[in-house]
Amino acid sequence: MPERYGPRVIEHLVNPRNAGEVSGPSGVGEAGNAACGDQVRFTLAVGEDLRLEEVRYRAYGCAACIAAGSALAELVEGRTIIGAARVSRGELQEALGGPLPPGKEHGVTLALDALHRAFEDYWSRQGDALLAGDGFGDGSGGRRGVVAAMSGGVDSAVTALLLKERGYEVVAVTFRLHDGEPGSRSCCSPDTVLFARETAHQMGIPHFTLNLRELFDRRVMRDFVGSYAAGRTPNPCVACNAHVKFHAAAFLADRLGLRHVATGHYARVGEGPCLERPEDGRKDQTYVLWPVPRELLGRTIFPLGDYRKDEVRRMAEERGLAVARTPESQDICFIPDGDYRSFVRRRVRSEPGEIVDRRGRVLGRHAGVVNFTVGQRRGLGVSASTPLYVTEVRPESRQVVVGSRRELEVREVLVRSANWFLDPREAALVQVRYNSEPVPCEVERGGDGWEVRLLEPVFGVAPGQSAVFYTRDGTKVVGGGIIARRDAA
């Protein structure tokens, strides 16, 4: 046996703990690569009280992987699943007598990753209610604890830190939403999941990963592609908040017996409950939060609503968090290159058609309606003496209608799928794009939705966008919905 390994490592190699397989396991996780020879596998039996009743491991490859698997299995057996999810790299290294020799540190990483993949598998086996869309309660019977969504960025890390400092029992969760590329900083890449876990453990917070690929594909990505194919302009962040992230956090909180959920969004929860704009108006994210169900909003905490972005970064630096200077996240997490048209074209067949003006006069041809959205000016493929904009997309006839900027003016919209926090009669302002200013409006119930009259003309409103309503002083979100129809001025 090489002398560079310490006595505890050698003890685990000579007398391995908990080697083998759990029969009928609650969760199974593997990490490593059989091609290079280093691989660790964990199987778990989780009791009704969420205690790890039995933990077994198998490891193949170098001595470091075998010893790390043995030490970790011994460490976590008998703990609650929350306690086991808190075990950090440092604690495992201590159980091995200190850091492993240079070039062998990966043994600790693989063992921890295999254990956490077993936790991930355990939660996935309980996910039928979540996939059905009804996987959360009101949290009334839970402990004073919170499941905090953690993406690997500074905002979510400081969110978890602030909650812990306020005395909450905090459990961090990272969502695996799509197949992020290894080495990328997409919110779902393998490296980002590991980084989020390391950040949580640095703060002494347990961490879980939930595999939500199927739910995200069903409720966000298919909607995104289908909307463009149908001539609508979707907002995937809205769809994700409506159907995925908040529901998943509440799903985990309910199963851990915790009362609250939290995210790093810049917003506040007011009485009612209702959404309120944050301290930092430049980071205001209330526009994409309107579809959060009212009963779920009532158990949600937004710690960053009282801070400005520069204060958040400063807090991270002062507390020594590695995420302090991470860059801002991209708008569409599953399209890292930003080319959403190519993303859609790869997933839906789009036939060529005509580019026409509002009188039906043919001005040119196009390769497919998925390449166009209302308000678009560039890439039309036709020339004119004055600038032309897309004013309408007609997928049924495969026509793209173009016109002047004046033809983009909208005075009325029909809103459907509304979610109200306050009485709709309090709606005095409406915002129709993430970065646009709200305009005065009047709202009344229509036969199949809500008729909204804009008291000032708005340019480039597209079906599929969100309309979010605010109180007269602009501070509270009354509710929101999806624009189904637009009427020109």
CSV table of C-alpha atoms in Angstrom, one decimal:
chain,number,residue,atom,x,y,z
A,1,MET,CA,0.0,0.0,0.0
A,2,PRO,CA,1.5,3.4,-0.9
A,3,GLU,CA,2.8,5.3,2.1
A,4,ARG,CA,1.3,8.5,0.9
A,5,TYR,CA,-2.1,7.5,2.2
A,6,GLY,CA,-2.8,8.1,5.9
A,7,PRO,CA,-3.7,5.4,8.4
A,8,ARG,CA,-7.5,6.2,8.2
A,9,VAL,CA,-7.5,5.7,4.5
A,10,ILE,CA,-5.6,2.5,4.8
A,11,GLU,CA,-8.1,1.3,7.6
A,12,HIS,CA,-11.0,1.9,5.2
A,13,LEU,CA,-9.2,-0.1,2.5
A,14,VAL,CA,-8.4,-3.0,4.7
A,15,ASN,CA,-11.7,-3.0,6.6
A,16,PRO,CA,-14.3,-1.2,4.3
A,17,ARG,CA,-17.6,-0.1,6.0
A,18,ASN,CA,-21.0,-0.8,4.5
A,19,ALA,CA,-19.8,-2.3,1.2
A,20,GLY,CA,-22.4,-3.9,-0.9
A,21,GLU,CA,-26.0,-3.1,-2.2
A,22,VAL,CA,-29.3,-2.3,-0.4
A,23,SER,CA,-32.0,-4.7,-1.5
A,24,GLY,CA,-35.0,-2.8,-2.8
A,25,PRO,CA,-33.4,0.6,-2.4
A,26,SER,CA,-35.2,3.9,-1.9
A,27,GLY,CA,-32.5,5.7,-4.0
A,28,VAL,CA,-29.6,4.8,-6.2
A,29,GLY,CA,-26.8,7.1,-7.3
A,30,GLU,CA,-23.6,6.7,-9.4
A,31,ALA,CA,-20.7,9.1,-10.2
A,32,GLY,CA,-17.6,8.7,-12.2
A,33,ASN,CA,-16.7,7.1,-15.5
A,34,ALA,CA,-16.3,3.4,-16.0
A,35,ALA,CA,-14.1,4.2,-19.1
A,36,CYS,CA,-11.4,5.8,-16.9
A,37,GLY,CA,-11.9,3.2,-14.1
A,38,ASP,CA,-13.0,5.4,-11.2
A,39,GLN,CA,-16.7,4.9,-10.2
A,40,VAL,CA,-18.7,5.1,-7.0
A,41,ARG,CA,-22.3,3.8,-6.4
A,42,PHE,CA,-24.5,4.4,-3.4
A,43,THR,CA,-27.8,2.6,-2.5
A,44,LEU,CA,-30.0,3.8,0.3
A,45,ALA,CA,-32.9,2.7,2.4
A,46,VAL,CA,-34.8,5.7,3.7
A,47,GLY,CA,-37.3,5.2,6.6
A,48,GLU,CA,-40.7,6.9,7.1
A,49,ASP,CA,-39.0,9.4,9.5
A,50,LEU,CA,-36.5,10.3,6.7
A,51,ARG,CA,-33.7,8.5,8.4
A,52,LEU,CA,-31.1,6.6,6.4
A,53,GLU,CA,-31.7,3.2,7.8
A,54,GLU,CA,-29.2,1.5,5.5
A,55,VAL,CA,-26.5,2.9,3.3
A,56,ARG,CA,-24.3,0.7,1.0
A,57,TYR,CA,-21.6,1.6,-1.5
A,58,ARG,CA,-19.6,0.0,-4.2
A,59,ALA,CA,-16.4,1.7,-5.6
A,60,TYR,CA,-14.2,0.8,-8.5
A,61,GLY,CA,-10.8,2.2,-9.4
A,62,CYS,CA,-8.2,4.0,-7.3
A,63,ALA,CA,-7.8,3.5,-3.5
A,64,ALA,CA,-9.0,7.1,-2.9
A,65,CYS,CA,-12.5,6.3,-4.3
A,66,ILE,CA,-12.8,3.1,-2.4
A,67,ALA,CA,-11.8,4.8,0.9
A,68,ALA,CA,-14.0,7.8,0.4
A,69,GLY,CA,-17.0,5.7,-0.4
A,70,SER,CA,-16.4,3.6,2.8
A,71,ALA,CA,-16.0,6.7,5.0
A,72,LEU,CA,-19.0,8.5,3.6
A,73,ALA,CA,-21.3,5.4,4.0
A,74,GLU,CA,-20.2,5.1,7.6
A,75,LEU,CA,-20.7,8.9,8.2
A,76,VAL,CA,-24.3,9.1,6.9
A,77,GLU,CA,-25.9,5.8,7.9
A,78,GLY,CA,-28.4,6.5,10.7
A,79,ARG,CA,-28.6,10.2,10.1
A,80,THR,CA,-31.7,12.0,8.8
A,81,ILE,CA,-31.6,12.7,5.1
A,82,ILE,CA,-31.2,16.4,6.0
A,83,GLY,CA,-28.3,15.7,8.2
A,84,ALA,CA,-26.7,13.5,5.6
A,85,ALA,CA,-27.2,16.2,2.9
A,86,ARG,CA,-25.2,18.6,5.1
A,87,VAL,CA,-22.0,16.4,5.1
A,88,SER,CA,-19.4,18.5,3.3
A,89,ARG,CA,-16.2,17.8,1.5
A,90,GLY,CA,-14.3,19.0,4.7
A,91,GLU,CA,-16.2,16.6,7.0
A,92,LEU,CA,-15.5,13.7,4.7
A,93,GLN,CA,-11.8,14.6,4.4
A,94,GLU,CA,-11.7,14.8,8.2
A,95,ALA,CA,-13.1,11.3,8.4
A,96,LEU,CA,-10.3,10.2,6.1
A,97,GLY,CA,-7.7,11.8,8.3
A,98,GLY,CA,-7.2,15.0,6.2
A,99,PRO,CA,-7.0,16.0,2.6
A,100,LEU,CA,-6.2,13.2,0.1
A,101,PRO,CA,-2.8,13.3,-1.7
A,102,PRO,CA,-2.5,15.6,-4.7
A,103,GLY,CA,-4.2,14.1,-7.7
A,104,LYS,CA,-6.4,11.9,-5.6
A,105,GLU,CA,-8.9,14.6,-4.3
A,106,HIS,CA,-11.4,13.4,-6.9
A,107,GLY,CA,-12.2,10.4,-4.7
A,108,VAL,CA,-14.0,12.7,-2.3
A,109,THR,CA,-15.8,14.5,-5.1
A,110,LEU,CA,-17.1,11.3,-6.7
A,111,ALA,CA,-18.3,9.8,-3.4
A,112,LEU,CA,-20.2,12.9,-2.4
A,113,ASP,CA,-21.7,13.2,-5.9
A,114,ALA,CA,-22.8,9.6,-5.9
A,115,LEU,CA,-24.5,10.0,-2.6
A,116,HIS,CA,-26.3,13.1,-3.7
A,117,ARG,CA,-27.4,11.4,-6.9
A,118,ALA,CA,-29.0,8.8,-4.7
A,119,PHE,CA,-30.9,11.5,-2.8
A,120,GLU,CA,-31.9,12.9,-6.2
A,121,ASP,CA,-33.2,9.5,-7.2
A,122,TYR,CA,-35.1,9.1,-3.9
A,123,TRP,CA,-37.0,12.4,-4.5
A,124,SER,CA,-37.7,11.5,-8.1
A,125,ARG,CA,-39.4,8.3,-7.1
A,126,GLN,CA,-41.9,10.5,-5.1
A,127,GLY,CA,-42.5,13.0,-7.9
A,128,ASP,CA,-45.8,11.8,-9.4
A,129,ALA,CA,-47.8,14.5,-7.5
A,130,LEU,CA,-45.3,17.2,-8.7
A,131,LEU,CA,-45.6,16.1,-12.3
A,132,ALA,CA,-49.4,16.2,-12.0
A,133,GLY,CA,-49.1,19.9,-10.9
A,134,ASP,CA,-50.7,19.5,-7.5
A,135,GLY,CA,-47.6,18.7,-5.4
A,136,PHE,CA,-47.8,21.3,-2.6
A,137,GLY,CA,-49.8,22.2,0.5
A,138,ASP,CA,-50.1,25.4,2.5
A,139,GLY,CA,-47.1,24.7,4.8
A,140,SER,CA,-49.2,25.5,7.9
A,141,GLY,CA,-48.0,22.4,9.8
A,142,GLY,CA,-44.3,22.8,9.1
A,143,ARG,CA,-41.4,23.8,11.2
A,144,ARG,CA,-39.9,27.3,11.0
A,145,GLY,CA,-37.8,26.2,8.2
A,146,VAL,CA,-37.4,27.1,4.5
A,147,VAL,CA,-36.3,25.4,1.3
A,148,ALA,CA,-34.2,27.9,-0.6
A,149,ALA,CA,-33.7,27.5,-4.3
A,150,MET,CA,-30.0,27.8,-5.2
A,151,SER,CA,-28.8,28.3,-8.8
A,152,GLY,CA,-25.1,28.7,-8.2
A,153,GLY,CA,-25.3,32.5,-8.5
A,154,VAL,CA,-24.8,35.3,-5.9
A,155,ASP,CA,-28.4,36.1,-5.4
A,156,SER,CA,-29.6,32.7,-4.4
A,157,ALA,CA,-26.5,32.1,-2.2
A,158,VAL,CA,-27.1,35.4,-0.3
A,159,THR,CA,-30.8,34.5,0.0
A,160,ALA,CA,-29.9,31.3,1.8
A,161,LEU,CA,-27.3,33.0,4.0
A,162,LEU,CA,-29.7,35.8,5.1
A,163,LEU,CA,-32.3,33.2,6.0
A,164,LYS,CA,-29.9,31.2,8.1
A,165,GLU,CA,-28.7,34.4,9.9
A,166,ARG,CA,-32.3,35.2,10.7
A,167,GLY,CA,-32.7,31.9,12.5
A,168,TYR,CA,-34.5,29.7,9.9
A,169,GLU,CA,-33.7,26.1,9.4
A,170,VAL,CA,-32.5,26.3,5.8
A,171,VAL,CA,-32.3,23.5,3.2
A,172,ALA,CA,-30.9,24.5,-0.2
A,173,VAL,CA,-32.1,22.9,-3.5
A,174,THR,CA,-30.9,23.1,-7.0
A,175,PHE,CA,-33.1,22.2,-9.9
A,176,ARG,CA,-31.8,20.1,-12.8
A,177,LEU,CA,-34.1,21.5,-15.5
A,178,HIS,CA,-32.4,20.4,-18.7
A,179,ASP,CA,-29.2,18.9,-20.0
A,180,GLY,CA,-26.7,21.7,-19.4
A,181,GLU,CA,-23.3,21.2,-21.0
A,182,PRO,CA,-20.4,20.1,-18.8
A,183,GLY,CA,-18.0,23.0,-18.1
A,184,SER,CA,-20.7,25.6,-18.8
A,185,ARG,CA,-22.2,28.0,-16.2
A,186,SER,CA,-25.7,27.3,-17.3
A,187,CYS,CA,-27.9,26.9,-14.2
A,188,CYS,CA,-28.3,23.2,-14.9
A,189,SER,CA,-24.9,22.2,-16.0
A,190,PRO,CA,-23.1,19.5,-13.9
A,191,ASP,CA,-20.5,22.0,-12.8
A,192,THR,CA,-23.0,24.5,-11.6
A,193,VAL,CA,-24.9,21.9,-9.6
A,194,LEU,CA,-21.6,20.9,-7.9
A,195,PHE,CA,-20.7,24.6,-7.3
A,196,ALA,CA,-24.1,25.3,-5.7
A,197,ARG,CA,-23.7,22.3,-3.4
A,198,GLU,CA,-20.2,23.5,-2.4
A,199,THR,CA,-21.6,26.9,-1.7
A,200,ALA,CA,-24.4,25.6,0.5
A,201,HIS,CA,-21.9,23.4,2.4
A,202,GLN,CA,-19.6,26.3,2.9
A,203,MET,CA,-22.5,28.0,4.8
A,204,GLY,CA,-23.2,24.8,6.7
A,205,ILE,CA,-26.5,24.3,4.8
A,206,PRO,CA,-27.7,20.9,3.6
A,207,HIS,CA,-28.2,20.6,-0.2
A,208,PHE,CA,-30.4,18.6,-2.5
A,209,THR,CA,-30.8,18.4,-6.2
A,210,LEU,CA,-34.2,17.7,-7.8
A,211,ASN,CA,-34.4,16.3,-11.3
A,212,LEU,CA,-37.2,18.3,-13.0
A,213,ARG,CA,-36.2,17.6,-16.6
A,214,GLU,CA,-39.5,15.9,-17.5
A,215,LEU,CA,-41.6,18.6,-15.9
A,216,PHE,CA,-39.5,21.4,-17.4
A,217,ASP,CA,-39.7,19.9,-20.8
A,218,ARG,CA,-43.5,19.4,-20.6
A,219,ARG,CA,-44.4,22.8,-19.1
A,220,VAL,CA,-41.7,25.2,-20.4
A,221,MET,CA,-39.7,24.0,-23.4
A,222,ARG,CA,-42.6,22.5,-25.3
A,223,ASP,CA,-44.7,25.6,-24.6
A,224,PHE,CA,-41.8,27.8,-25.8
A,225,VAL,CA,-41.5,25.9,-29.1
A,226,GLY,CA,-45.3,25.5,-29.6
A,227,SER,CA,-45.9,29.2,-28.9
A,228,TYR,CA,-43.5,30.4,-31.6
A,229,ALA,CA,-45.0,27.8,-34.0
A,230,ALA,CA,-48.4,29.3,-33.3
A,231,GLY,CA,-47.3,32.9,-33.8
A,232,ARG,CA,-47.1,33.8,-30.1
A,233,THR,CA,-44.2,35.3,-28.1
A,234,PRO,CA,-43.7,33.3,-24.9
A,235,ASN,CA,-41.7,34.2,-21.8
A,236,PRO,CA,-40.2,30.9,-20.5
A,237,CYS,CA,-39.3,32.5,-17.1
A,238,VAL,CA,-43.0,33.1,-16.5
A,239,ALA,CA,-43.9,29.6,-17.5
A,240,CYS,CA,-41.1,28.2,-15.2
A,241,ASN,CA,-42.3,30.2,-12.2
A,242,ALA,CA,-45.9,29.2,-12.9
A,243,HIS,CA,-45.4,25.5,-13.2
A,244,VAL,CA,-42.0,24.4,-12.1
A,245,LYS,CA,-39.7,26.2,-9.6
A,246,PHE,CA,-42.1,27.3,-6.9
A,247,HIS,CA,-44.1,24.1,-7.0
A,248,ALA,CA,-40.9,22.0,-6.8
A,249,ALA,CA,-39.6,24.0,-3.8
A,250,ALA,CA,-42.9,23.6,-2.0
A,251,PHE,CA,-43.0,19.9,-2.9
A,252,LEU,CA,-39.6,19.4,-1.1
A,253,ALA,CA,-40.6,21.6,1.8
A,254,ASP,CA,-43.7,19.6,2.5
A,255,ARG,CA,-41.8,16.4,2.5
A,256,LEU,CA,-39.2,17.7,4.8
A,257,GLY,CA,-41.8,19.3,7.1
A,258,LEU,CA,-40.7,22.9,6.5
A,259,ARG,CA,-43.1,25.8,6.3
A,260,HIS,CA,-41.6,28.2,3.7
A,261,VAL,CA,-39.9,28.4,0.3
A,262,ALA,CA,-37.6,31.1,-0.8
A,263,THR,CA,-35.8,32.3,-4.0
A,264,GLY,CA,-33.3,35.0,-4.9
A,265,HIS,CA,-35.9,37.0,-6.9
A,266,TYR,CA,-36.0,40.8,-6.3
A,267,ALA,CA,-39.5,41.2,-5.0
A,268,ARG,CA,-41.5,41.5,-1.8
A,269,VAL,CA,-44.5,39.7,-0.4
A,270,GLY,CA,-47.1,42.1,1.0
A,271,GLU,CA,-50.3,41.7,3.0
A,272,GLY,CA,-53.0,39.7,1.3
A,273,PRO,CA,-50.7,38.1,0.2
A,274,CYS,CA,-49.7,40.1,-2.8
A,275,LEU,CA,-46.5,40.8,-4.7
A,276,GLU,CA,-44.8,44.2,-4.2
A,277,ARG,CA,-41.9,45.8,-6.0
A,278,PRO,CA,-38.5,45.6,-4.4
A,279,GLU,CA,-36.1,48.2,-3.1
A,280,ASP,CA,-33.9,47.9,-6.2
A,281,GLY,CA,-36.2,49.0,-9.0
A,282,ARG,CA,-33.6,48.2,-11.6
A,283,LYS,CA,-33.7,44.5,-10.6
A,284,ASP,CA,-37.5,44.3,-10.1
A,285,GLN,CA,-38.7,40.8,-11.1
A,286,THR,CA,-42.3,41.1,-10.2
A,287,TYR,CA,-43.2,41.0,-13.9
A,288,VAL,CA,-42.2,37.3,-14.1
A,289,LEU,CA,-43.7,36.3,-10.8
A,290,TRP,CA,-47.4,37.1,-11.4
A,291,PRO,CA,-48.4,33.4,-12.0
A,292,VAL,CA,-47.2,32.1,-8.6
A,293,PRO,CA,-50.4,30.7,-7.0
A,294,ARG,CA,-51.7,33.0,-4.2
A,295,GLU,CA,-51.6,30.2,-1.6
A,296,LEU,CA,-48.0,29.4,-2.5
A,297,LEU,CA,-47.0,33.1,-2.5
A,298,GLY,CA,-48.3,33.2,1.1
A,299,ARG,CA,-45.5,30.8,2.2
A,300,THR,CA,-42.8,32.4,0.1
A,301,ILE,CA,-39.9,34.6,1.3
A,302,PHE,CA,-38.0,37.0,-0.9
A,303,PRO,CA,-35.1,38.2,1.3
A,304,LEU,CA,-33.5,40.3,-1.4
A,305,GLY,CA,-36.5,42.5,-1.8
A,306,ASP,CA,-35.1,44.8,0.8
A,307,TYR,CA,-31.6,45.2,-0.7
A,308,ARG,CA,-29.9,46.6,-3.7
A,309,LYS,CA,-27.8,44.4,-6.0
A,310,ASP,CA,-24.5,46.1,-5.0
A,311,GLU,CA,-25.4,45.4,-1.3
A,312,VAL,CA,-26.0,41.8,-2.1
A,313,ARG,CA,-22.6,41.4,-3.8
A,314,ARG,CA,-21.0,43.2,-0.8
A,315,MET,CA,-22.6,40.8,1.7
A,316,ALA,CA,-21.3,37.9,-0.3
A,317,GLU,CA,-17.7,39.3,-0.4
A,318,GLU,CA,-17.8,40.2,3.4
A,319,ARG,CA,-18.8,36.6,4.2
A,320,GLY,CA,-16.2,35.1,1.9
A,321,LEU,CA,-18.6,33.4,-0.6
A,322,ALA,CA,-16.9,32.3,-3.8
A,323,VAL,CA,-20.0,33.5,-5.8
A,324,ALA,CA,-19.5,37.1,-4.9
A,325,ARG,CA,-18.4,38.1,-8.4
A,326,THR,CA,-20.2,35.5,-10.6
A,327,PRO,CA,-21.7,37.1,-13.7
A,328,GLU,CA,-25.5,37.7,-14.2
A,329,SER,CA,-27.4,34.7,-15.4
A,330,GLN,CA,-28.6,34.6,-19.0
A,331,ASP,CA,-32.2,35.3,-19.9
A,332,ILE,CA,-33.1,31.8,-21.3
A,333,CYS,CA,-31.2,29.2,-19.4
A,334,PHE,CA,-31.8,26.4,-22.0
A,335,ILE,CA,-30.5,28.4,-24.9
A,336,PRO,CA,-27.0,29.4,-23.8
A,337,ASP,CA,-26.1,30.9,-27.2
A,338,GLY,CA,-29.2,33.1,-27.2
A,339,ASP,CA,-30.2,31.9,-30.7
A,340,TYR,CA,-33.8,31.0,-29.9
A,341,ARG,CA,-34.8,30.9,-33.6
A,342,SER,CA,-32.4,28.1,-34.3
A,343,PHE,CA,-33.5,26.3,-31.1
A,344,VAL,CA,-37.1,26.4,-32.3
A,345,ARG,CA,-36.3,25.4,-35.9
A,346,ARG,CA,-34.6,22.3,-34.7
A,347,ARG,CA,-37.7,21.2,-32.9
A,348,VAL,CA,-40.6,22.2,-35.2
A,349,ARG,CA,-41.2,22.0,-38.9
A,350,SER,CA,-41.9,25.4,-40.4
A,351,GLU,CA,-43.0,25.9,-44.0
A,352,PRO,CA,-42.1,28.8,-46.2
A,353,GLY,CA,-44.7,31.5,-46.8
A,354,GLU,CA,-45.4,35.1,-47.8
A,355,ILE,CA,-44.5,38.4,-46.3
A,356,VAL,CA,-47.5,40.8,-46.9
A,357,ASP,CA,-48.7,44.2,-45.8
A,358,ARG,CA,-52.0,44.8,-44.1
A,359,ARG,CA,-53.8,45.0,-47.4
A,360,GLY,CA,-52.5,41.6,-48.4
A,361,ARG,CA,-50.0,42.8,-51.0
A,362,VAL,CA,-47.1,40.3,-51.3
A,363,LEU,CA,-43.8,42.0,-50.5
A,364,GLY,CA,-41.6,38.9,-50.3
A,365,ARG,CA,-41.1,35.3,-49.1
A,366,HIS,CA,-39.9,33.8,-45.8
A,367,ALA,CA,-38.5,30.4,-44.7
A,368,GLY,CA,-41.0,29.9,-41.8
A,369,VAL,CA,-43.1,31.9,-39.3
A,370,VAL,CA,-41.0,30.7,-36.3
A,371,ASN,CA,-38.4,33.2,-37.4
A,372,PHE,CA,-40.6,36.2,-36.7
A,373,THR,CA,-42.2,37.9,-33.7
A,374,VAL,CA,-44.4,41.0,-33.4
A,375,GLY,CA,-42.3,44.1,-33.3
A,376,GLN,CA,-39.3,42.6,-35.1
A,377,ARG,CA,-37.5,44.9,-37.5
A,378,ARG,CA,-34.3,43.2,-38.5
A,379,GLY,CA,-34.0,40.1,-40.8
A,380,LEU,CA,-37.3,40.6,-42.6
A,381,GLY,CA,-35.8,40.1,-46.0
A,382,VAL,CA,-37.8,42.9,-47.7
A,383,SER,CA,-36.8,46.5,-48.4
A,384,ALA,CA,-38.9,49.6,-48.3
A,385,SER,CA,-38.5,53.4,-48.3
A,386,THR,CA,-39.5,53.5,-44.6
A,387,PRO,CA,-38.7,51.0,-41.8
A,388,LEU,CA,-41.0,48.0,-41.7
A,389,TYR,CA,-41.9,45.9,-38.6
A,390,VAL,CA,-43.7,42.7,-38.0
A,391,THR,CA,-47.2,43.6,-37.0
A,392,GLU,CA,-48.8,40.1,-37.1
A,393,VAL,CA,-47.8,36.4,-37.5
A,394,ARG,CA,-50.5,34.2,-39.1
A,395,PRO,CA,-49.3,30.5,-38.8
A,396,GLU,CA,-52.5,29.1,-40.4
A,397,SER,CA,-51.8,30.9,-43.7
A,398,ARG,CA,-48.1,31.0,-43.2
A,399,GLN,CA,-48.1,34.8,-43.6
A,400,VAL,CA,-46.0,37.4,-41.9
A,401,VAL,CA,-47.7,40.8,-41.9
A,402,VAL,CA,-45.4,43.9,-41.9
A,403,GLY,CA,-46.1,47.6,-41.6
A,404,SER,CA,-45.0,50.9,-40.2
A,405,ARG,CA,-44.2,51.6,-36.6
A,406,ARG,CA,-47.6,53.4,-36.3
A,407,GLU,CA,-49.3,50.1,-37.1
A,408,LEU,CA,-47.7,48.5,-34.0
A,409,GLU,CA,-49.7,50.8,-31.7
A,410,VAL,CA,-52.1,48.9,-29.5
A,411,ARG,CA,-55.0,50.3,-27.5
A,412,GLU,CA,-56.8,47.2,-26.3
A,413,VAL,CA,-55.7,43.6,-25.4
A,414,LEU,CA,-57.6,40.5,-24.3
A,415,VAL,CA,-56.0,38.8,-21.3
A,416,ARG,CA,-56.6,35.1,-20.3
A,417,SER,CA,-55.3,32.7,-17.7
A,418,ALA,CA,-55.4,35.5,-15.1
A,419,ASN,CA,-54.0,35.1,-11.6
A,420,TRP,CA,-55.2,37.7,-9.1
A,421,PHE,CA,-53.7,38.6,-5.8
A,422,LEU,CA,-55.9,41.7,-5.2
A,423,ASP,CA,-59.4,42.7,-6.4
A,424,PRO,CA,-59.1,43.3,-10.2
A,425,ARG,CA,-60.8,46.7,-9.7
A,426,GLU,CA,-57.6,47.9,-8.2
A,427,ALA,CA,-55.7,47.4,-11.5
A,428,ALA,CA,-54.7,50.9,-12.7
A,429,LEU,CA,-51.5,50.3,-14.5
A,430,VAL,CA,-50.4,47.5,-16.8
A,431,GLN,CA,-46.9,46.4,-17.9
A,432,VAL,CA,-46.7,44.3,-21.1
A,433,ARG,CA,-42.9,43.6,-21.4
A,434,TYR,CA,-40.2,42.9,-18.8
A,435,ASN,CA,-38.3,46.1,-19.3
A,436,SER,CA,-41.2,48.4,-20.3
A,437,GLU,CA,-42.8,51.1,-18.2
A,438,PRO,CA,-46.4,50.4,-17.0
A,439,VAL,CA,-49.2,52.5,-18.6
A,440,PRO,CA,-52.6,53.5,-17.3
A,441,CYS,CA,-55.3,51.1,-18.1
A,442,GLU,CA,-58.9,50.1,-17.4
A,443,VAL,CA,-59.8,46.4,-16.9
A,444,GLU,CA,-63.2,44.7,-17.1
A,445,ARG,CA,-64.4,41.1,-17.3
A,446,GLY,CA,-65.0,39.9,-20.8
A,447,GLY,CA,-66.8,36.8,-22.1
A,448,ASP,CA,-63.6,34.7,-22.3
A,449,GLY,CA,-61.1,36.7,-20.4
A,450,TRP,CA,-60.3,40.3,-19.3
A,451,GLU,CA,-60.7,43.2,-21.7
A,452,VAL,CA,-57.9,45.7,-21.0
A,453,ARG,CA,-58.1,49.3,-22.5
A,454,LEU,CA,-54.8,51.0,-22.6
A,455,LEU,CA,-55.1,54.7,-21.9
A,456,GLU,CA,-51.8,55.3,-23.7
A,457,PRO,CA,-50.8,53.5,-26.9
A,458,VAL,CA,-48.2,50.8,-26.5
A,459,PHE,CA,-45.9,49.5,-29.3
A,460,GLY,CA,-45.2,45.9,-30.2
A,461,VAL,CA,-47.6,44.0,-28.0
A,462,ALA,CA,-47.6,40.4,-29.0
A,463,PRO,CA,-49.9,37.5,-28.1
A,464,GLY,CA,-48.2,35.2,-25.6
A,465,GLN,CA,-46.6,38.0,-23.7
A,466,SER,CA,-47.6,38.7,-20.1
A,467,ALA,CA,-49.8,41.6,-19.0
A,468,VAL,CA,-49.1,42.4,-15.3
A,469,PHE,CA,-51.3,44.8,-13.4
A,470,TYR,CA,-50.3,47.2,-10.7
A,471,THR,CA,-52.0,49.4,-8.2
A,472,ARG,CA,-52.3,53.2,-9.0
A,473,ASP,CA,-49.1,54.0,-7.0
A,474,GLY,CA,-47.3,51.2,-9.0
A,475,THR,CA,-46.0,49.4,-5.9
A,476,LYS,CA,-48.2,46.3,-5.7
A,477,VAL,CA,-49.0,43.6,-8.2
A,478,VAL,CA,-52.8,43.2,-8.6
A,479,GLY,CA,-52.4,40.2,-10.8
A,480,GLY,CA,-51.4,39.1,-14.3
A,481,GLY,CA,-52.3,37.0,-17.3
A,482,ILE,CA,-51.4,36.1,-20.9
A,483,ILE,CA,-52.2,38.4,-23.8
A,484,ALA,CA,-54.4,36.4,-26.2
A,485,ARG,CA,-55.4,39.2,-28.6
A,486,ARG,CA,-54.3,42.7,-29.5
A,487,ASP,CA,-56.3,45.4,-31.2
A,488,ALA,CA,-54.5,48.2,-33.0
A,489,ALA,CA,-55.0,51.8,-32.2
